[in-house]
Amino acid sequence: MLRAGTLSGRIAIVALLCALAGFGLTTSPGQVAAEEHVVVVTSPGDADDASCPGDACTLRTAIELANGEPAAEESDDGQAPLEPPEVIRFDANAFPPDDPATITLADGPLPAITANGVAVVAQDAGVVIDGSGIPAGEAPHDGLVFEGDNVAVTGLELRGFDGACLRFDGSSAAAGGDDEADGNRLVDCGTGIEVAEESATISGNAVSSCTAGIALEGAGGAVAANDIADCETGIEVAANETSIEDNVVGGCETGIDVVADDTTVTANSVEMCGKGIHTAGTGNQFYGNRVGLDSEAGAFQTGFAVTAGDAAIGDEDDAGRTNWIGNATTGIHVGGGDEPATATVNGNVIGLGANDDPNPVETGVEIVPPGAGVRVTHNTIAHAESGIVIVDVPGTAPSTGNTLRENRYESLGTIAIDFGPTGNRTPNSDETEGPNRLIHHPTIERAVQAQIRGRVGCALCQIELYRANPRGHDEPAVPLERLQDAATLTAPDGTFRFDEPPVSPGDRVMGIVTDQEGNTSEFGEPARVGAGFLQCGNEQLRQGWNATGYFGSAVFPAQEFPPGSPEPGPVRAIHRLLPGTPPAYESWFAGGTTANDLGTMQPGEAFWFWSTEEITLEGGMFVNQPPPVELEPGWNMFIYTGPDEDVPVALAGLQGQFRALSRWVNDVDGGRWESYGSPDMPGWARGFTSMEQCGVYHVLVDEATTFVPPHP
């Protein structure tokens, strides 16, 4: 459907068409007065010797008149020969609007309109010009060609030309208009509309099934509110300082292709294309476009592609200038061509629709050499496998100077910033030959509500903290958005500190760093924000076996336990598991026996207690820095001094290097083992999935290691 455009630059053609609307409206077909310089086409035939004006006037003859070639000495009704007309109209009786008549060109193409200022006006008639029957020639055949300046055409349908259906070789041409009836329809053409000179206005037209929908080679033009479908390229822009606004392009290999400079592409909708919008010029700006939001998942290879020059894509300061991109393999691609490329990618939404509905992409932003110096800021990237990828191409100088700051990420499959890509965080090393010079990611050493601190191998660099998603055991950590006011410079020794950050216990934070050359790192490991301390207190023993921590004063068990209990004491046996395989114990038995080899019981140690009744072991232990746990090959029994967490987060310090994890539960139903199993155990088989602070656990490891719980 043709639509009304919005571009103010069309005022001139609208004024022209309004002036033309009064021509010939009070006369019968063929009876236009000579002084009005209008000729009315009254026949759908294609004779070149028809009499105009008259009831057999053909378009071919009307064009010859417009070119200053009188068709007859006098008209059928005896009027003097028509002066070269400025307007060619069509009689509604011969060309009914609701039943269009077809002008079939069988012998050859129409002559070009060579005069300046000629308008072909058909919005009040139904006119189809068909060139499919023209014999094939060495050169493609064009439909309607204007060689003069200041020309206009409205309301026509042209089809079946292997050249351009409409071609403008002069300046200040206009095709279409603001009203729906003004638009031209171009079908099955080599090029729908071809413009060779400057200052053209192409608006409200419908183009389909062409090699190129609209092709601009003249500078300073405006293309607005056109519908283009099923072409190899929807809009080709090879001329500088052009405006491309409010067009709908669908089903093309490339939606909009800009190989010129200083072009503005705004408020266009591009759907179901292999490549949405491509640019290879300088100074081009792209705002408010919608690419792929109404397409099938994976319909696009690339939403935006910048293969040379520079481009500004989006604007964080104006929500109306946000580009929306979805359903593509790559949302925005920069580089990968033969020439250097860079871009400012700012304030776009990738992977989400306007109502926050998923429009997934595989990669949000991809930077490929020789693309470099790209600034990616204030974007939302969601429902993507990878957020921002800087590709490392062997044998090619790596892409550097890419600044990737203050973006928001949601629902990513792997990591937010990926050098390689590898799908995993690149380990910090001395290597600098790689994407963004392989700048080190920051390490958060302590994260509590009062202070977050850490270090990175980058002095006086910009460090930023992001809130991360509360991940489950099968979900990768994804930074969500930068914390407010959480950006500062690292110290000369590479350390950083944020006092009183806007976080709460249980939040997770991640960091990135940007050096003075504009290289931004990958995100560092996430850290959980704790209250800064935990307190383990009284422990309740039930009748039977209990695996629990001891938090009382240091004590050497004597005759009875707890000390001072009336004989016989409620606790009849205590055992400390000695790490190793097979398991061994140090033991104490009530009443004192030769088998007693358990020494002093220290607060913070885990024991097995056999109790004859329910009692409370009084005590308390304050922890603000989790003590490391030394694990030996085999089974180890330890007190977990981190915060309540899912097992993969609580045991992140082991990096999955354990074979089994279990706990003993003594509740009202009696004592029993519960097993988490190994990291690869299916979820349905697990007896528990989270670890509780101050709880006692048994872990089986193959090698000696030191486990440091997360900060409380």
XYZ file of C-alpha atoms in Angstrom:
712
model
C 0.000 0.000 0.000
C 1.238 3.486 -0.813
C 1.581 5.861 2.111
C 1.738 9.572 2.656
C 5.257 10.836 3.320
C 6.400 13.311 5.913
C 9.451 14.962 4.401
C 9.216 18.744 4.344
C 11.416 18.840 1.266
C 8.420 17.729 -0.796
C 6.674 21.084 -0.442
C 7.782 22.172 -3.878
C 6.309 19.224 -5.741
C 3.093 19.398 -3.703
C 2.704 23.023 -4.736
C 3.357 22.118 -8.358
C 0.773 19.347 -8.336
C -1.813 21.586 -6.676
C -1.311 24.110 -9.431
C -1.635 21.403 -12.060
C -4.860 20.080 -10.566
C -6.789 22.947 -12.085
C -5.620 22.257 -15.630
C -8.200 20.743 -17.982
C -10.784 19.899 -15.340
C -13.573 21.862 -17.061
C -13.057 20.545 -20.566
C -14.081 17.315 -22.221
C -11.462 14.812 -23.420
C -9.210 16.307 -26.037
C -10.649 19.813 -25.621
C -7.888 21.463 -23.551
C -7.162 25.011 -24.638
C -3.724 25.565 -26.113
C -2.811 28.395 -23.749
C -3.031 26.035 -20.753
C -0.151 23.911 -22.121
C -1.827 20.619 -21.174
C -2.319 17.559 -23.312
C -4.700 14.758 -22.357
C -3.957 11.176 -23.382
C -7.240 9.662 -24.552
C -6.133 6.318 -25.995
C -4.269 3.340 -24.472
C -2.804 2.625 -27.898
C 0.834 3.197 -28.844
C 0.625 4.842 -32.260
C 3.258 7.447 -32.985
C 1.129 9.318 -35.526
C -1.970 9.933 -33.397
C -3.646 13.324 -33.422
C -3.380 15.334 -30.215
C -5.523 16.844 -28.875
C -8.264 14.406 -29.863
C -10.003 11.209 -28.871
C -7.122 9.006 -30.103
C -4.217 10.853 -28.480
C -1.534 8.389 -27.320
C 1.128 8.821 -24.688
C 3.854 8.424 -27.297
C 2.449 11.318 -29.313
C 1.899 13.418 -26.178
C 5.567 13.000 -25.294
C 6.562 14.098 -28.787
C 4.431 17.193 -28.298
C 6.079 17.894 -24.957
C 9.417 17.654 -26.712
C 8.311 20.373 -29.180
C 7.265 18.069 -32.058
C 3.649 18.873 -33.167
C 1.779 15.699 -34.105
C -0.559 17.317 -36.662
C -1.172 20.603 -38.437
C -4.465 20.915 -36.588
C -6.493 18.863 -34.132
C -9.533 16.722 -34.935
C -11.910 19.559 -33.982
C -10.106 22.155 -36.028
C -8.068 23.799 -33.259
C -4.609 25.083 -33.969
C -1.678 22.753 -33.240
C -0.935 22.434 -29.486
C 2.025 24.328 -28.143
C 4.556 22.103 -26.362
C 2.639 21.075 -23.220
C 3.980 21.289 -19.669
C 1.479 18.737 -18.380
C 0.496 15.318 -19.714
C -2.736 14.021 -18.197
C -4.902 10.953 -18.826
C -8.597 10.904 -19.573
C -10.483 9.030 -16.827
C -12.975 7.615 -19.374
C -10.215 5.957 -21.375
C -8.242 5.097 -18.236
C -10.817 4.328 -15.503
C -9.302 4.567 -11.998
C -11.090 1.414 -10.860
C -10.242 -0.580 -14.000
C -6.845 0.606 -15.227
C -6.089 0.515 -18.939
C -2.725 -0.797 -20.114
C -0.492 0.905 -22.655
C 1.371 -2.027 -24.161
C 4.689 -1.156 -25.783
C 5.375 -3.774 -28.407
C 7.531 -2.000 -30.976
C 9.972 -0.171 -28.745
C 10.360 2.016 -25.666
C 8.766 5.440 -25.335
C 10.789 8.475 -26.378
C 12.518 10.324 -23.570
C 10.875 13.530 -22.322
C 13.590 16.058 -23.073
C 11.946 19.327 -22.078
C 12.273 21.016 -18.692
C 9.338 21.397 -16.330
C 7.141 18.607 -17.720
C 4.726 16.802 -15.393
C 3.049 13.485 -16.183
C -0.043 13.391 -13.959
C -2.119 10.216 -13.594
C -3.445 10.194 -10.043
C -7.023 10.698 -11.272
C -6.833 7.838 -13.792
C -5.841 4.190 -13.977
C -2.744 3.929 -16.190
C -0.432 0.935 -16.638
C 2.555 1.082 -18.981
C 3.823 -2.398 -19.852
C 7.214 -2.909 -21.477
C 7.405 -6.676 -21.213
C 6.613 -7.091 -24.904
C 9.463 -4.917 -26.207
C 11.918 -7.067 -28.190
C 15.148 -7.652 -26.286
C 18.018 -5.418 -27.316
C 21.678 -4.998 -26.492
C 20.880 -2.304 -23.951
C 18.149 -2.536 -21.302
C 14.918 -0.739 -22.127
C 13.708 1.993 -19.780
C 10.084 2.851 -19.152
C 9.524 6.595 -18.780
C 12.657 8.725 -19.111
C 12.915 12.414 -18.147
C 15.985 14.249 -19.407
C 14.936 17.761 -18.388
C 15.029 19.547 -15.040
C 12.131 20.236 -12.655
C 9.974 17.359 -13.879
C 7.344 15.331 -12.038
C 5.375 12.113 -12.409
C 2.470 10.872 -10.291
C -0.028 8.021 -10.240
C 1.452 5.767 -12.944
C 2.078 2.049 -12.904
C 5.012 0.813 -14.976
C 6.048 -2.806 -15.285
C 8.160 -5.203 -17.281
C 11.162 -2.992 -18.213
C 14.601 -4.541 -17.968
C 16.099 -1.079 -17.501
C 14.616 1.548 -15.194
C 10.852 1.862 -15.010
C 11.293 5.561 -14.158
C 14.538 7.342 -14.988
C 15.452 10.940 -14.244
C 18.497 12.431 -15.960
C 17.814 16.055 -14.959
C 17.896 17.849 -11.622
C 15.057 18.580 -9.183
C 12.868 15.693 -10.313
C 9.871 14.462 -8.325
C 8.193 11.063 -8.366
C 5.088 10.512 -6.273
C 3.780 12.814 -3.584
C 2.120 13.096 -0.199
C -1.314 11.792 -1.183
C -1.769 8.068 -1.647
C -2.985 8.509 -5.239
C 0.167 10.472 -6.122
C 2.446 7.492 -5.749
C 3.717 5.535 -8.715
C 3.799 1.747 -8.807
C 6.854 0.078 -10.355
C 6.851 -3.691 -10.848
C 9.296 -6.165 -12.377
C 11.942 -3.626 -13.415
C 15.691 -3.638 -13.658
C 15.518 -0.530 -11.448
C 12.259 0.860 -10.148
C 13.316 4.523 -10.003
C 16.727 5.716 -11.153
C 17.931 9.254 -10.392
C 21.091 10.609 -12.033
C 21.134 14.243 -10.897
C 20.778 16.251 -7.714
C 17.824 17.406 -5.596
C 15.296 14.713 -6.500
C 12.262 14.010 -4.316
C 11.031 10.413 -4.433
C 8.061 9.852 -2.126
C 5.038 7.653 -1.681
C 5.862 5.147 -4.422
C 5.584 1.350 -4.390
C 8.352 -0.725 -5.984
C 8.464 -4.504 -6.152
C 10.308 -7.359 -7.853
C 13.152 -5.221 -9.211
C 16.890 -5.638 -9.141
C 17.126 -2.248 -7.427
C 14.113 -0.505 -5.976
C 15.331 3.093 -5.955
C 18.830 4.079 -7.117
C 20.193 7.563 -6.377
C 23.276 8.915 -8.101
C 22.410 12.593 -7.685
C 23.321 14.458 -4.496
C 20.956 16.226 -2.150
C 17.949 14.033 -2.849
C 15.164 12.911 -0.562
C 13.609 9.441 -0.563
C 10.641 9.192 1.778
C 7.595 7.046 2.528
C 8.156 4.543 -0.274
C 7.244 0.856 -0.048
C 9.827 -1.457 -1.593
C 9.533 -5.232 -1.688
C 11.332 -8.257 -3.108
C 14.231 -6.465 -4.779
C 17.892 -7.410 -4.649
C 18.560 -3.972 -3.147
C 15.768 -1.818 -1.792
C 17.397 1.630 -1.893
C 20.838 2.287 -3.400
C 22.458 5.576 -2.396
C 25.574 6.571 -4.354
C 25.145 10.333 -3.934
C 26.161 12.548 -1.023
C 23.913 14.535 1.316
C 20.824 12.442 0.724
C 17.915 11.922 3.109
C 16.313 8.457 3.362
C 13.269 8.664 5.621
C 10.201 6.643 6.599
C 10.491 3.987 3.880
C 9.350 0.390 4.237
C 11.674 -2.193 2.679
C 11.075 -5.927 2.756
C 12.227 -9.163 1.200
C 15.454 -7.761 -0.294
C 18.994 -9.076 -0.190
C 20.052 -5.637 1.071
C 17.455 -3.233 2.399
C 19.297 0.109 2.181
C 22.801 0.393 0.714
C 24.664 3.687 1.281
C 28.006 4.030 -0.508
C 28.000 7.841 -0.375
C 28.858 10.419 2.288
C 26.864 12.647 4.652
C 23.621 10.747 4.190
C 20.912 10.596 6.856
C 18.842 7.417 7.126
C 15.973 7.790 9.585
C 12.713 6.111 10.627
C 12.840 3.362 8.007
C 11.479 -0.142 8.496
C 13.453 -3.012 6.977
C 12.129 -6.581 7.183
C 13.042 -10.029 5.892
C 16.276 -8.991 4.182
C 19.643 -10.721 4.177
C 21.338 -7.462 5.176
C 19.258 -4.664 6.640
C 21.259 -1.446 6.192
C 24.787 -1.235 4.782
C 27.103 1.765 4.654
C 30.579 2.272 3.244
C 30.786 6.082 3.276
C 31.790 8.773 5.745
C 29.639 11.034 7.871
C 26.511 8.914 7.454
C 23.922 8.924 10.235
C 21.322 6.282 11.057
C 18.550 7.100 13.515
C 15.176 5.677 14.471
C 15.215 2.727 12.065
C 13.494 -0.589 12.752
C 15.329 -3.583 11.338
C 13.947 -7.097 11.642
C 11.364 -6.555 14.388
C 8.550 -8.038 12.311
C 10.681 -10.723 10.683
C 11.089 -14.391 11.408
C 13.832 -15.404 13.817
C 17.178 -15.511 12.021
C 15.785 -13.830 8.903
C 18.669 -11.344 8.690
C 22.330 -12.095 8.358
C 23.160 -8.564 9.548
C 20.984 -5.727 10.809
C 23.509 -2.920 10.192
C 26.846 -3.346 8.404
C 29.614 -0.723 8.292
C 32.314 -2.030 5.953
C 34.224 1.209 5.254
C 34.351 4.819 6.382
C 32.512 5.857 9.518
C 28.920 5.969 10.674
C 26.814 7.190 13.588
C 24.241 4.541 14.506
C 21.719 5.680 17.106
C 21.563 8.522 19.620
C 21.357 7.978 23.380
C 20.000 11.494 24.018
C 16.803 11.091 21.971
C 14.653 7.985 22.358
C 13.003 8.747 19.026
C 16.372 8.272 17.314
C 16.944 4.773 18.701
C 17.498 2.030 16.140
C 15.708 -1.239 16.947
C 17.326 -4.402 15.591
C 16.283 -8.031 15.932
C 16.022 -11.496 14.400
C 19.502 -11.363 12.897
C 22.668 -13.407 13.061
C 24.529 -10.168 13.858
C 22.809 -7.015 15.064
C 25.522 -4.498 14.077
C 28.686 -5.413 12.185
C 31.673 -3.075 11.771
C 34.663 -3.900 9.549
C 35.414 -6.988 7.518
C 35.974 -5.096 4.251
C 39.039 -3.947 2.361
C 39.082 -0.446 3.858
C 39.260 0.781 7.472
C 35.891 1.158 9.151
C 34.699 2.669 12.405
C 31.413 3.681 13.960
C 29.714 5.254 16.941
C 27.052 2.791 18.097
C 25.058 4.668 20.690
C 21.657 4.195 22.298
C 20.360 1.289 20.188
C 18.188 -1.651 21.224
C 19.317 -5.025 19.894
C 17.340 -8.214 20.468
C 14.214 -6.602 21.928
C 11.018 -5.236 20.396
C 9.336 -1.995 21.388
C 7.221 -3.923 23.926
C 10.273 -5.752 25.324
C 9.328 -8.897 23.408
C 12.299 -11.073 22.379
C 13.744 -10.541 18.895
C 16.856 -12.693 19.272
C 20.235 -12.270 17.626
C 23.305 -14.461 17.808
C 25.730 -11.553 18.283
C 24.721 -8.056 19.356
C 27.706 -6.100 17.979
C 30.567 -7.614 15.989
C 33.836 -5.784 15.240
C 36.134 -7.319 12.632
C 39.498 -6.002 11.357
C 40.138 -3.604 9.719
C 37.272 -2.237 11.777
C 38.741 -0.440 14.811
C 38.203 2.496 17.129
C 34.517 1.653 17.435
C 32.623 3.293 20.282
C 29.748 1.132 21.575
C 27.926 2.901 24.417
C 24.495 3.113 26.056
C 23.004 0.247 24.027
C 20.706 -2.529 25.206
C 21.712 -5.987 23.960
C 19.327 -8.803 24.852
C 18.423 -12.350 23.827
C 21.811 -12.842 22.190
C 24.287 -15.678 22.349
C 27.105 -13.101 22.662
C 26.867 -9.419 23.529
C 29.845 -7.677 21.869
C 32.470 -9.664 19.980
C 35.842 -8.412 18.728
C 36.962 -10.962 16.164
C 40.588 -12.052 16.015
C 41.500 -12.773 12.365
C 44.781 -14.717 11.998
C 47.329 -12.927 9.843
C 45.522 -9.589 10.196
C 46.378 -6.708 12.493
C 44.010 -6.997 15.473
C 41.206 -4.544 16.080
C 42.059 -2.112 18.876
C 40.796 1.094 20.450
C 37.246 -0.194 20.784
C 35.405 1.430 23.691
C 32.531 -0.670 25.038
C 31.007 1.191 27.969
C 27.688 1.732 29.757
C 25.750 -0.860 27.786
C 22.961 -2.957 29.245
C 22.817 -6.712 28.694
C 20.001 -9.216 29.196
C 19.542 -12.933 28.594
C 22.888 -13.735 26.989
C 23.956 -17.272 26.188
C 27.679 -16.828 26.866
C 29.560 -13.663 27.870
C 28.886 -9.980 27.350
C 32.243 -8.982 25.815
C 34.221 -11.641 23.989
C 37.704 -11.396 22.461
C 38.163 -14.047 19.798
C 35.392 -15.071 20.075
C 35.921 -18.005 22.404
C 32.718 -18.016 24.423
C 34.853 -17.784 27.559
C 36.716 -15.090 29.421
C 40.292 -14.691 28.135
C 42.772 -15.303 30.990
C 44.878 -12.303 31.938
C 48.449 -12.697 30.677
C 51.434 -10.734 29.401
C 50.230 -11.154 25.796
C 49.134 -7.880 24.145
C 48.826 -8.929 20.497
C 45.110 -9.395 20.112
C 41.720 -7.684 20.200
C 41.860 -4.463 22.237
C 45.468 -5.384 23.100
C 44.064 -8.144 25.328
C 43.666 -5.598 28.102
C 43.300 -7.331 31.464
C 39.868 -7.662 33.004
C 39.543 -6.511 36.621
C 39.543 -8.832 39.622
C 37.216 -7.990 42.507
C 38.995 -9.050 45.694
C 36.345 -8.070 48.215
C 32.724 -7.074 47.696
C 30.692 -6.030 50.714
C 27.981 -3.453 51.131
C 30.371 -0.874 52.535
C 33.133 -1.260 49.964
C 34.084 -3.030 46.756
C 37.765 -3.244 45.949
C 40.090 -5.075 43.625
C 42.908 -4.699 41.125
C 43.696 -4.758 37.420
C 46.936 -4.430 35.471
C 46.063 -0.963 34.193
C 47.120 2.275 35.874
C 44.908 5.369 35.733
C 42.315 3.533 33.663
C 38.538 3.873 33.785
C 36.975 1.129 35.906
C 33.214 0.504 35.884
C 31.028 -1.742 38.018
C 27.950 -3.463 36.637
C 25.157 -5.202 38.440
C 25.027 -8.840 37.304
C 22.093 -11.214 37.094
C 21.428 -13.534 40.038
C 22.526 -16.597 38.148
C 21.392 -20.138 38.694
C 23.729 -23.092 38.446
C 23.103 -23.487 34.696
C 23.030 -19.799 33.799
C 26.137 -17.756 32.892
C 26.781 -14.558 34.783
C 25.582 -11.627 32.690
C 26.171 -7.966 33.538
C 22.883 -6.092 33.451
C 23.714 -2.401 33.644
C 26.310 -0.100 35.088
C 25.748 0.877 38.683
C 24.956 4.540 39.195
C 28.095 6.593 39.883
C 30.150 3.386 39.811
C 32.960 4.590 37.560
C 36.351 5.826 38.645
C 40.035 5.742 37.751
C 42.345 3.021 38.968
C 45.248 3.991 41.175
C 48.817 4.111 39.825
C 49.345 0.586 41.157
C 46.241 -0.683 39.333
C 44.049 -1.073 42.413
C 40.540 0.327 42.656
C 38.014 0.949 45.383
C 34.366 1.986 45.544
C 33.161 3.182 48.931
C 29.461 2.872 49.759
C 28.476 1.557 46.305
C 24.724 1.349 45.535
C 24.475 -2.385 46.240
C 22.796 -4.687 48.739
C 23.845 -8.027 50.225
C 23.137 -10.765 47.720
C 23.755 -8.571 44.671
C 26.377 -9.633 42.161
C 28.772 -7.250 40.499
C 31.207 -7.444 37.596
C 33.758 -4.971 36.313
C 35.314 -3.758 33.062
C 38.224 -1.404 32.527
C 39.051 0.982 29.658
C 42.592 2.226 29.117
C 43.713 5.620 27.877
C 43.764 4.373 24.260
C 40.088 3.475 24.429
C 40.534 -0.300 24.752
C 37.837 -1.870 26.929
C 38.390 -5.233 28.589
C 36.187 -8.260 28.858
C 34.173 -8.495 32.068
C 35.930 -9.953 35.086
C 34.591 -12.736 37.280
C 31.375 -11.858 39.101
C 31.505 -11.257 42.836
C 28.676 -11.574 45.313
C 28.102 -8.619 47.593
C 27.959 -9.630 51.221
C 26.954 -7.877 54.388
C 30.622 -8.011 55.290
C 30.290 -10.554 58.085
C 28.396 -13.592 59.291
C 27.872 -15.005 62.756
C 27.642 -18.692 63.580
C 25.944 -19.254 66.935
C 24.283 -21.957 69.005
C 23.853 -25.364 67.383
C 20.949 -27.680 68.135
C 21.777 -31.385 68.531
C 19.031 -33.955 68.087
C 18.979 -37.475 69.397
C 21.250 -39.653 67.326
C 24.072 -38.666 65.001
C 24.649 -34.980 64.196
C 27.178 -33.468 61.765
C 27.608 -29.911 62.921
C 30.057 -27.156 63.675
C 31.432 -26.353 67.103
C 31.472 -22.634 67.955
C 32.074 -22.686 71.703
C 35.317 -22.043 73.525
C 38.351 -24.229 72.917
C 37.973 -27.301 75.090
C 39.624 -30.647 75.744
C 36.795 -33.153 76.228
C 37.135 -34.786 79.631
C 34.707 -37.229 81.275
C 31.504 -35.553 80.080
C 30.393 -33.318 77.209
C 29.342 -30.573 77.214
C 31.637 -29.773 80.151
C 29.765 -29.586 83.432
C 26.957 -31.871 82.311
C 25.618 -34.181 85.017
C 26.731 -37.763 84.609
C 26.068 -39.381 82.307
C 26.361 -36.466 79.815
C 23.995 -36.324 76.805
C 26.804 -36.517 74.237
C 28.247 -40.011 74.245
C 30.695 -39.764 71.306
C 32.507 -37.131 69.203
C 34.483 -37.793 66.024
C 36.630 -35.564 63.828
C 37.025 -36.769 60.211
C 40.634 -36.871 59.070
C 40.916 -36.043 55.325
C 41.965 -38.839 53.053
C 41.024 -42.215 51.684
C 40.012 -44.455 53.370
C 38.309 -42.198 55.916
C 39.810 -42.080 59.419
C 38.677 -40.343 62.604
C 39.950 -38.891 65.846
C 37.447 -39.853 68.541
C 36.220 -39.169 72.058
C 33.898 -41.381 74.092
C 32.109 -40.377 77.278
C 33.605 -41.622 80.504
C 37.135 -41.674 79.141
C 38.570 -44.730 77.420
C 41.893 -45.719 75.940
C 40.360 -45.197 72.514
C 40.089 -41.462 73.080
C 42.543 -39.685 70.761
C 40.612 -36.470 70.038
C 42.587 -33.457 71.185
C 41.388 -29.949 71.803
C 38.154 -28.940 70.101
C 38.601 -25.512 68.494
C 35.752 -23.161 67.486
C 35.065 -23.352 63.759
C 35.738 -27.106 63.474
C 33.243 -29.690 62.199
C 32.470 -32.824 64.215
C 30.184 -35.830 64.416
C 28.233 -35.848 67.691
C 26.197 -38.769 69.072
C 23.611 -37.433 71.506
C 21.097 -39.293 73.629
C 18.748 -36.309 73.746
C 18.071 -32.956 72.163
C 20.449 -30.297 73.532
C 21.920 -26.930 72.551
C 25.658 -26.409 72.052
C 26.173 -22.801 73.047
C 28.725 -20.645 71.310
C 29.314 -17.995 68.709
C 31.816 -17.165 65.979
C 32.057 -13.914 64.027
C 33.448 -14.112 60.467
C 34.260 -11.101 58.285
C 36.836 -12.850 56.109
C 36.081 -16.474 55.188
C 38.968 -18.652 56.345
C 40.480 -20.852 53.631
C 39.705 -24.543 53.794
C 42.593 -26.916 53.068
C 41.255 -29.960 51.229
C 43.164 -33.216 50.878
C 42.553 -35.966 48.321
C 39.563 -38.005 49.483
C 36.653 -37.031 51.728
C 36.820 -33.760 53.661
C 34.410 -32.448 56.306
C 34.210 -28.652 56.643
C 32.092 -25.751 57.860
C 30.883 -23.506 55.021
C 31.485 -19.876 56.075
C 30.109 -18.171 52.980
C 26.619 -16.774 52.415
C 23.585 -18.881 51.577
C 24.091 -19.690 47.892
C 23.434 -22.134 45.086
C 26.115 -24.806 45.161
C 27.920 -23.724 41.939
C 28.240 -20.192 43.319
C 29.165 -21.280 46.834
C 31.842 -23.653 45.492
C 32.983 -21.402 42.639
C 36.437 -21.366 44.209
C 36.768 -25.071 43.401
C 36.044 -24.409 39.708
C 34.048 -27.619 39.488
C 36.976 -29.757 40.632
C 35.138 -32.035 43.041
C 33.640 -35.477 42.615
C 30.858 -35.410 45.174
C 29.236 -33.192 47.778
C 27.000 -34.475 50.600
C 25.481 -33.413 53.894
C 23.976 -35.209 56.898
C 20.549 -34.151 58.043
C 19.152 -35.083 61.444
C 15.559 -33.880 61.620
C 12.301 -35.138 63.053
C 12.376 -38.045 60.629
C 15.769 -39.240 61.810
C 19.232 -38.877 60.363
C 19.925 -39.379 56.671
C 22.399 -38.446 53.942
C 21.497 -35.960 51.209
C 23.673 -35.811 48.099
C 24.333 -33.013 45.651
C 26.639 -35.320 43.737
C 29.155 -34.183 41.158
C 28.954 -31.007 39.041
C 27.618 -33.154 36.180
C 24.841 -34.786 38.187
C 21.406 -34.165 36.593
C 19.256 -31.801 38.612
C 16.487 -34.325 39.238
C 18.948 -36.573 41.054
C 20.173 -33.975 43.541
C 19.066 -34.077 47.151
C 19.853 -30.390 47.663
C 20.970 -27.488 45.471
C 22.114 -24.760 47.866
C 24.563 -24.373 50.731
C 23.735 -22.657 54.012
C 26.084 -20.493 56.027
C 27.592 -22.249 59.062
C 26.455 -25.630 57.681
C 28.657 -28.728 57.632
C 29.363 -30.518 54.339
C 31.409 -33.457 53.069
C 33.273 -32.988 49.780
C 35.280 -35.525 47.785
C 38.267 -34.202 45.781
C 41.012 -35.922 43.831
C 43.808 -33.436 44.445
C 44.900 -31.246 47.319
C 43.514 -27.737 46.973
C 42.597 -24.671 48.986
C 38.969 -23.619 48.942
C 38.052 -20.047 49.828
C 34.307 -19.509 50.300
C 32.708 -16.357 48.890
C 32.604 -13.311 51.115
C 29.688 -13.249 53.513
